[in-house]
Amino acid sequence: MPILHQMQVSGNCYKVRLAARQLNIPLTLKDYGLHDGATRRPDFLAKNPNGRVPLMEFEDGRLLAESGAILWYLAENTPLLPSDRWDRAEVLQWMFFEQYSHEPYIAVARFWLAFAPKDQLQKKLHLVPEWHAKGKAALDVMETHLGAHDWFAGQRYSIADIALYGYTHCAADGGFELSSYPAIGAWLERVASHPSHVPLSETW
Ligand SMILES: N[C@@H](CCC(=O)N[C@@H](CS)C(=O)NCC(=O)O)C(=O)O
């Protein structure tokens, strides 16, 4: 069974758990602490020199990092990844958007405001207005898209939705007010109504 090296509260790790659950792929979870630097120790760096989770370790010993790459690998040849060339490019468009314009602000604000020790947060408070401004800009882009589409790519639920759901559904933890985004709110409900949806808190 593949091992998912993970942190339970991480939205990046949740994306992988959610896709695996919906694809009936069993996982063994290996948990790391948020604050103990465990992913920066030599034994973990030997598996992922970038020192981050999620990291998938497959039965044959192969290792795959980066939530988007793991989602893509798991979803190939399944309903979560379209086969049409254009639709696949749209999936990638939204996954790259998530990693460049969304996660660096929405996930980072959540980490510092909801999980960081208070003394460390003090040193980061000057960055909060920028995280909020740029995170809101990403939510505005999503709201515009979802005003005219049910899903992000290929006109159906895909790993693009899973990638964006990971940190959008818990954006309030980072101080984002989602009630002013009705189309995002309706999309969050559509995603969560999938028959094999699991919440972030659910372990394997
Ligand atoms: N782009 C990466 C980001 C991974 C990432 O930032 N992981 C965080 C948890 S969400 C981590 O491992 N932090 C521990 C550290 O940086 O030492 C992905 O999408 O997987």
Coordinates of N, CA and C and ligand atoms in Angstrom, one line a residue, residues 7 9-13 15-16 33-34 37-40 44 48 50-55 65-70 98-99 103 107 110-111 167, ligand 1:
M7 N 0.9 15.9 6.9 CA 0.5 16.5 8.1 C -1.0 16.6 8.0
V9 N -3.4 18.5 9.2 CA -4.1 19.8 9.0 C -3.7 20.5 7.7
S10 N -2.7 20.0 7.0 CA -2.3 20.6 5.7 C -3.3 20.4 4.6
G11 N -3.7 21.5 4.0 CA -4.6 21.4 2.8 C -3.9 20.7 1.7
N12 N -2.6 20.8 1.5 CA -1.9 20.2 0.4 C -2.0 18.6 0.6
C13 N -1.9 18.2 1.8 CA -2.0 16.7 2.1 C -3.4 16.3 2.0
K15 N -5.7 17.3 -0.1 CA -6.0 17.1 -1.5 C -5.7 15.7 -1.9
V16 N -4.6 15.2 -1.4 CA -4.2 13.8 -1.8 C -5.1 12.8 -1.2
G33 N 4.8 16.3 12.5 CA 4.3 17.4 13.3 C 4.5 18.7 12.5
L34 N 3.6 19.7 12.9 CA 3.7 21.0 12.2 C 4.9 21.8 12.6
G37 N 9.9 20.4 12.9 CA 11.0 20.3 11.9 C 11.3 19.0 11.4
A38 N 10.4 18.0 11.6 CA 10.7 16.6 11.2 C 10.9 16.4 9.7
T39 N 10.3 17.3 8.9 CA 10.6 17.1 7.4 C 11.9 17.7 7.0
R40 N 12.6 18.3 7.9 CA 13.9 18.9 7.6 C 15.1 18.1 8.1
F44 N 14.2 12.4 6.4 CA 13.2 12.8 5.5 C 13.8 13.4 4.2
N48 N 12.7 13.4 0.3 CA 12.3 14.6 -0.5 C 13.3 15.7 -0.1
N50 N 13.3 18.6 -0.8 CA 12.6 19.9 -0.6 C 12.0 20.0 0.8
G51 N 12.1 18.9 1.5 CA 11.7 19.0 3.0 C 10.3 19.3 3.2
R52 N 9.4 18.8 2.3 CA 8.0 19.2 2.5 C 7.1 17.9 2.3
V53 N 5.9 18.0 2.9 CA 4.9 17.0 2.6 C 3.8 17.8 1.8
P54 N 2.9 17.1 1.1 CA 2.8 15.6 0.9 C 4.0 15.0 0.1
L55 N 4.2 13.7 0.5 CA 5.2 12.9 -0.3 C 4.6 11.5 -0.3
A65 N 6.7 13.9 -4.8 CA 6.4 15.1 -4.0 C 5.5 16.0 -4.9
E66 N 5.0 17.0 -4.2 CA 4.2 18.1 -4.8 C 2.7 17.6 -5.0
S67 N 1.8 18.3 -4.3 CA 0.4 17.8 -4.3 C -0.1 17.7 -5.7
G68 N 0.2 18.7 -6.6 CA -0.4 18.7 -7.9 C 0.2 17.5 -8.7
A69 N 1.4 17.1 -8.6 CA 2.0 16.0 -9.3 C 1.4 14.7 -8.8
I70 N 1.2 14.6 -7.5 CA 0.6 13.4 -6.9 C -0.9 13.3 -7.4
E98 N -3.6 27.7 -8.7 CA -3.7 27.4 -7.2 C -2.3 27.6 -6.6
Q99 N -1.3 27.0 -7.2 CA 0.0 27.0 -6.6 C 0.7 28.4 -6.7
E103 N -2.6 29.5 -3.2 CA -2.0 28.8 -2.0 C -0.9 29.6 -1.3
A107 N -3.2 29.7 2.0 CA -2.6 28.7 2.9 C -1.6 29.3 3.9
R110 N -3.4 31.1 6.6 CA -4.0 30.1 7.5 C -3.0 29.5 8.4
F111 N -1.9 29.2 7.9 CA -0.8 28.6 8.7 C -0.4 29.5 9.9
Y167 N -7.5 24.4 0.1 CA -7.4 25.6 1.0 C -8.5 26.6 0.9
Ligands
LIG1 N1 3.9 23.1 -3.4 C1 3.9 22.1 -2.4 C2 3.8 22.7 -1.0 C3 4.1 21.8 0.1 C4 4.2 22.4 1.5 O1 4.3 23.7 1.5 N2 4.1 21.6 2.5 C5 4.1 22.1 3.8 C6 2.9 21.6 4.6 S1 1.4 22.3 3.7 C7 5.3 21.5 4.6 O2 5.7 20.4 4.3 N3 5.9 22.3 5.5 C8 7.0 21.9 6.3 C9 8.3 22.6 6.0 O3 8.3 23.5 5.1 O4 9.3 22.3 6.7 C10 2.7 21.1 -2.6 O5 1.7 21.5 -3.2 O6 2.8 20.0 -2.2

